[in-house]
Coordinates of C-alpha atoms (C1' of nucleotides) in Angstrom, one line a residue:
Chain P
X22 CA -2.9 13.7 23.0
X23 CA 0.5 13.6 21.5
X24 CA 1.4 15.1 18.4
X25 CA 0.2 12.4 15.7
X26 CA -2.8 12.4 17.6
X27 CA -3.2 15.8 16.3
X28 CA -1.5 15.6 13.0
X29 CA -2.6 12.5 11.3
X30 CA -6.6 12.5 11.5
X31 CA -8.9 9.8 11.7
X32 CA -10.0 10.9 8.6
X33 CA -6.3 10.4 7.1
X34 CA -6.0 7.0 8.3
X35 CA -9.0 5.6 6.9
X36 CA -7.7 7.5 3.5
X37 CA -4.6 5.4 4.0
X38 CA -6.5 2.3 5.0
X39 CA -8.7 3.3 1.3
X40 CA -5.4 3.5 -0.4
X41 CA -3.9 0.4 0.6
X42 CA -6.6 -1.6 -0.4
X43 CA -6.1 -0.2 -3.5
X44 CA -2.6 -0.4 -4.2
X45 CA -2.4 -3.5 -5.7
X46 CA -3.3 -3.7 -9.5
X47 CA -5.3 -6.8 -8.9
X48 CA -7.5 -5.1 -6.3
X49 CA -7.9 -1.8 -8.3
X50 CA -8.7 -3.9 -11.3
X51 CA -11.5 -5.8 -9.3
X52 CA -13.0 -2.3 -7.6
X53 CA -12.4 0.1 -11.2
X54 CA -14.2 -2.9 -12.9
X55 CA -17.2 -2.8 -10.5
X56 CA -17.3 1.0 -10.4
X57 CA -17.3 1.1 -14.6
X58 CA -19.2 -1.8 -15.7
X59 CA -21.8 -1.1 -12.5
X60 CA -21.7 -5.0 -12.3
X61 CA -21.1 -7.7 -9.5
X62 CA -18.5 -10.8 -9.9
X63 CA -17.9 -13.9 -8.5
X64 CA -14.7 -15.2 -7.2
X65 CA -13.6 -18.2 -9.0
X66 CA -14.5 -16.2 -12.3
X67 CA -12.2 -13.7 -11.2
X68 CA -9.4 -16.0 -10.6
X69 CA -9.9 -17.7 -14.2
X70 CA -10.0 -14.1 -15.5
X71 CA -7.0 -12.2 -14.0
X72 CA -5.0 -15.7 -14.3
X73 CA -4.1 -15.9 -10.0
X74 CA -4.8 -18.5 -8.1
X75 CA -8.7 -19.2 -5.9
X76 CA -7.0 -18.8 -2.6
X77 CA -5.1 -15.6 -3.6
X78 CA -7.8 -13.9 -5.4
X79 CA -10.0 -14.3 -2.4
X80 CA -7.1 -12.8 -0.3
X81 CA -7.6 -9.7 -2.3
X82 CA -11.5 -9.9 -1.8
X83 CA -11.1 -10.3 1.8
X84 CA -8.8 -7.2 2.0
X85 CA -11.4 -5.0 -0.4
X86 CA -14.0 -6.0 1.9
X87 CA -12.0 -5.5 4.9
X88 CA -11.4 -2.0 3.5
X89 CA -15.3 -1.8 3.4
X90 CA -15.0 -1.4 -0.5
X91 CA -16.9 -4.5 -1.6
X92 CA -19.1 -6.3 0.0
X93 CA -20.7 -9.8 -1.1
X94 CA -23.9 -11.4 -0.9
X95 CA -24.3 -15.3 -0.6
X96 CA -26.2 -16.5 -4.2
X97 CA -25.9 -20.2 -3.9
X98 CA -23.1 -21.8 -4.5
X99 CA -21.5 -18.3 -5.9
X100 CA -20.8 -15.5 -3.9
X101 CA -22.1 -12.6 -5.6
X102 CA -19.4 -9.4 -4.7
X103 CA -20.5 -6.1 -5.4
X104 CA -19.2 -2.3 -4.7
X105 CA -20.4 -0.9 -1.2
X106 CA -21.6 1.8 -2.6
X107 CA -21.9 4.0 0.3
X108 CA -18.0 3.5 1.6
X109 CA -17.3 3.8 -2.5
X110 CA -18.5 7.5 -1.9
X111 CA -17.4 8.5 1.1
X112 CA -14.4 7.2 -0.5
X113 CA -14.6 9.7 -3.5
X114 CA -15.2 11.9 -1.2
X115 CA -11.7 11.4 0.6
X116 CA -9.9 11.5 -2.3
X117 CA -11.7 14.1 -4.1
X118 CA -10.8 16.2 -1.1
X119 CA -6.9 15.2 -1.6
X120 CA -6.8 16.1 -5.1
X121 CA -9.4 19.2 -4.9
X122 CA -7.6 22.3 -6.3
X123 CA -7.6 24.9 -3.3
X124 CA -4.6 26.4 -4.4
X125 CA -5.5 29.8 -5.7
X126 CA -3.4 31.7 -3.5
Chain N
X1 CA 0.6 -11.1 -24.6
X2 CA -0.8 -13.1 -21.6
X3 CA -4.0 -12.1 -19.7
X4 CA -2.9 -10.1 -17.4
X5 CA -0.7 -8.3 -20.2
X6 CA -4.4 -7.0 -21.6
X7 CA -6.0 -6.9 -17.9
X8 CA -4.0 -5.2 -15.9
X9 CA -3.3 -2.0 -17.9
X10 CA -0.1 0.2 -17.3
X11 CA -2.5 2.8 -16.4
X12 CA -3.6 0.8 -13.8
X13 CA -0.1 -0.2 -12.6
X14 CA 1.1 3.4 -12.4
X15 CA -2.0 4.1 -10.5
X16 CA -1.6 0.8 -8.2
X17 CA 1.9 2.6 -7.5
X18 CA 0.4 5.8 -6.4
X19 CA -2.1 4.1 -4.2
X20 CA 0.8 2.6 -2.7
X21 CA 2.7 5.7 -2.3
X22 CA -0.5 7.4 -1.0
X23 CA -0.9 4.2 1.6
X24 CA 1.5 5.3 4.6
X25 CA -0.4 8.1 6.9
X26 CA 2.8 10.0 7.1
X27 CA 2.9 10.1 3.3
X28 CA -0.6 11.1 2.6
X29 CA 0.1 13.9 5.8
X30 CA 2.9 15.3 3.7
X31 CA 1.3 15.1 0.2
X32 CA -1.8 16.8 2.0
X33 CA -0.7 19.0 3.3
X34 CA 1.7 20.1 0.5
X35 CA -1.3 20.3 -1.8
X36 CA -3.5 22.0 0.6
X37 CA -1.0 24.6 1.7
X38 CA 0.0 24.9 -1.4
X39 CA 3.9 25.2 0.2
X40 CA 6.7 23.5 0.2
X41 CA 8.4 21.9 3.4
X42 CA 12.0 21.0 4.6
X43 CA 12.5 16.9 5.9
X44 CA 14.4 17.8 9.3
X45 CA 11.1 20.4 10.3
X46 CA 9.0 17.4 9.0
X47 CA 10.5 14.7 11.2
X48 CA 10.2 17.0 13.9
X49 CA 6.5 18.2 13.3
X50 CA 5.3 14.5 12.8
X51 CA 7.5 13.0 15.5
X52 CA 9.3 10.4 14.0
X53 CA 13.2 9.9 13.6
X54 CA 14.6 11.6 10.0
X55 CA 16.3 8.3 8.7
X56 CA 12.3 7.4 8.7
X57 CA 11.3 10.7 7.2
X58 CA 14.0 10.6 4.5
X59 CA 12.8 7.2 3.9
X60 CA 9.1 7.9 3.1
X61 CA 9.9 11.3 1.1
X62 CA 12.2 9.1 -1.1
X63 CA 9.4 7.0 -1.5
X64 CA 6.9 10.3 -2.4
X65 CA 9.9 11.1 -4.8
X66 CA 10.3 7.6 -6.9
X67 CA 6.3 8.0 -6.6
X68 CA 6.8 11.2 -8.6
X69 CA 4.4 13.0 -5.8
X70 CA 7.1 15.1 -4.9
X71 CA 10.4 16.7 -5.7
X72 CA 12.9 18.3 -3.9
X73 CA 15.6 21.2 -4.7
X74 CA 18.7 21.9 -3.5
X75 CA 18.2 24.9 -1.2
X76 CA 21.5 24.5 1.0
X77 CA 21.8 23.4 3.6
X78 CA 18.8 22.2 3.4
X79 CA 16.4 20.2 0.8
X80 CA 13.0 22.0 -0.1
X81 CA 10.6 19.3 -0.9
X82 CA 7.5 20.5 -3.2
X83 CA 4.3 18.9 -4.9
X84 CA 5.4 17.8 -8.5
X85 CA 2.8 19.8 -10.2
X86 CA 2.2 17.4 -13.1
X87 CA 2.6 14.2 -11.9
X88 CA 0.2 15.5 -9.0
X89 CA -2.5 16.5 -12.2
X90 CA -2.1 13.0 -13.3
X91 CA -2.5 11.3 -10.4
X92 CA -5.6 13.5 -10.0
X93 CA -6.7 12.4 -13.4
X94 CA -6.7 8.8 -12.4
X95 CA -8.0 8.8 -9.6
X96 CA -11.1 10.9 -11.2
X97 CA -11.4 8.3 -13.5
X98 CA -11.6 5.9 -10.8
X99 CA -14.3 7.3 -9.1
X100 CA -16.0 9.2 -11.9
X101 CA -20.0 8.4 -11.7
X102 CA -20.5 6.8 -14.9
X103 CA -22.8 4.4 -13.8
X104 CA -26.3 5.9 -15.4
X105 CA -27.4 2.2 -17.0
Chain F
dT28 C1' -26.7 -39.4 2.1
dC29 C1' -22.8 -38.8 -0.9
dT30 C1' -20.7 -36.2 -4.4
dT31 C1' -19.8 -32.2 -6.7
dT32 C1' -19.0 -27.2 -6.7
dA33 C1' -17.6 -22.5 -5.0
dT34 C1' -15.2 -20.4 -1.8
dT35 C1' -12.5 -19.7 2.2
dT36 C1' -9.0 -20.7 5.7
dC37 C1' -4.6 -22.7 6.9
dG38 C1' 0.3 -23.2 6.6
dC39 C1' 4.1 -21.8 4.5
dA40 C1' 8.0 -19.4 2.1
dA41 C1' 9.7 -15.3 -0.3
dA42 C1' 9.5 -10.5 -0.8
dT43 C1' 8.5 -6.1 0.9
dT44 C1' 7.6 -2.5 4.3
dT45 C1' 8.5 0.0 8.3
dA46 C1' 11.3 2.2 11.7
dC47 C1' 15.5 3.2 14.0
dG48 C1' 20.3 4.6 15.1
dA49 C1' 24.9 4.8 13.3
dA50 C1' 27.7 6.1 9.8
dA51 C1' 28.4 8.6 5.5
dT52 C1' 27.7 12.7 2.4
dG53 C1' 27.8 17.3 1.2
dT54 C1' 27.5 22.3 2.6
dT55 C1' 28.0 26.2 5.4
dT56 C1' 30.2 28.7 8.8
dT57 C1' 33.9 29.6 11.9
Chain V
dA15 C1' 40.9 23.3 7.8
dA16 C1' 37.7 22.0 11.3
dA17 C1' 33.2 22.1 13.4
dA18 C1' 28.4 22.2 12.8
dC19 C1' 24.3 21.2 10.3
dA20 C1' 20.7 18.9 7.1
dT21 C1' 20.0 15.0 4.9
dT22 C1' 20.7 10.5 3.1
dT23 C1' 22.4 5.8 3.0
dC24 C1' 23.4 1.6 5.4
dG25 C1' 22.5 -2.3 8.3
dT26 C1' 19.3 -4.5 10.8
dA27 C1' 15.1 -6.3 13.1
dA28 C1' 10.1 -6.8 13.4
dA29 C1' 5.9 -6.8 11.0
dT30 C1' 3.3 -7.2 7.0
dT31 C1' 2.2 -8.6 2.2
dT32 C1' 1.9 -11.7 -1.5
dG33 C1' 1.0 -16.1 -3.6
dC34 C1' 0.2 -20.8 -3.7
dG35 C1' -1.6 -25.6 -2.8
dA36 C1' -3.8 -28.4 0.5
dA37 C1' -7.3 -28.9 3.6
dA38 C1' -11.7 -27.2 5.5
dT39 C1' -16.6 -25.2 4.9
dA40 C1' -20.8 -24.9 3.2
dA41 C1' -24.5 -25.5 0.1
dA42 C1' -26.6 -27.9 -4.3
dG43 C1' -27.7 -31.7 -6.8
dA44 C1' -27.8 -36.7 -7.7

DNA sequence: TCTTTATTTCGCAAATTTACGAAATGTTTT
DNA sequence: AAAACATTTCGTAAATTTGCGAAATAAAGA
């Protein structure tokens, strides 16, 4: 029960976590492109597309999913990755909540 | 004019950078709670508040700063650190857009 | 079963981040 | 002018991030 305890919520944290996983323009391509187009992708596609290498695009998938934003389904031989749609709200949620305007004083 | 010159937009950069800004816990505490509070704060009361050593503080609100999040004016002897109004709109804008629900297919 | 295919994990190197105390800067007060 | 104060910059060490190719996994097709 220190101070940070206090200070910086659970709550913040995960919005941190949310953030990092999104601050790489790679990653935030990946997750705006799945928000927008409502569509899934598959990894090696990605890689072709954004012009980085297999191993390092599946570094970023691996930290989207860690971060609970992606998720991806096995479709034989692909894996099919799509928005988590529920941690995709609660993320809005978050961050709707950091840039809500409460500031009528 | 490369791939990622057409993928990866400067819009999505600039908002990549913000992410990263908004990544740290202490960060996202201060931006918070400047944009909730809707005040302004001083980084020696910060360091103190949040428990951790002002070299560190200094370090994250310069980071805030070159973010554009924040800005701080001359209020001697001290520094009064406050939300940059319009960067802080922009940033809001983007990461609307981000999460906006336009996925009615 | 063996080969091909899609993806991940491993190992590694370079770059960045984080945190701190000590020293430097600049201002106020004595 | 000197002491006190708020803050930043510097130097440094530990941890993390990033990116890649090679090797490992796992499943599909011949």
């Amino acid at each position: 029960m220190d101070k940070k305890t206090e200070l910086i919520s659970p709550d913040l944290k995960e919005m941190a976590q949310l953030a990092k996983a999104l601050s790489h323009p790679v990653r935030l391509y990946i997750v705006m492109s799945l928000a927008h187009m409502n569509s899934c992708c598959y990894s090696g596609d990605l890689a072709e597309e954004i012009g980085v290498g297999r191993s390092t695009l599946s570094q970023h998938l691996k930290e989207l999913k860690f971060a609970g934003l992606i998720q991806g389904e096995i479709e034989a031989p692909y894996i099919r990755y799509c928005l988590n749609r529920d941690n995709w709200q609660k993320a809005r949620q978050l961050f709707n909540n950091l840039f809500a305007e409460k500031n009528n004083l």
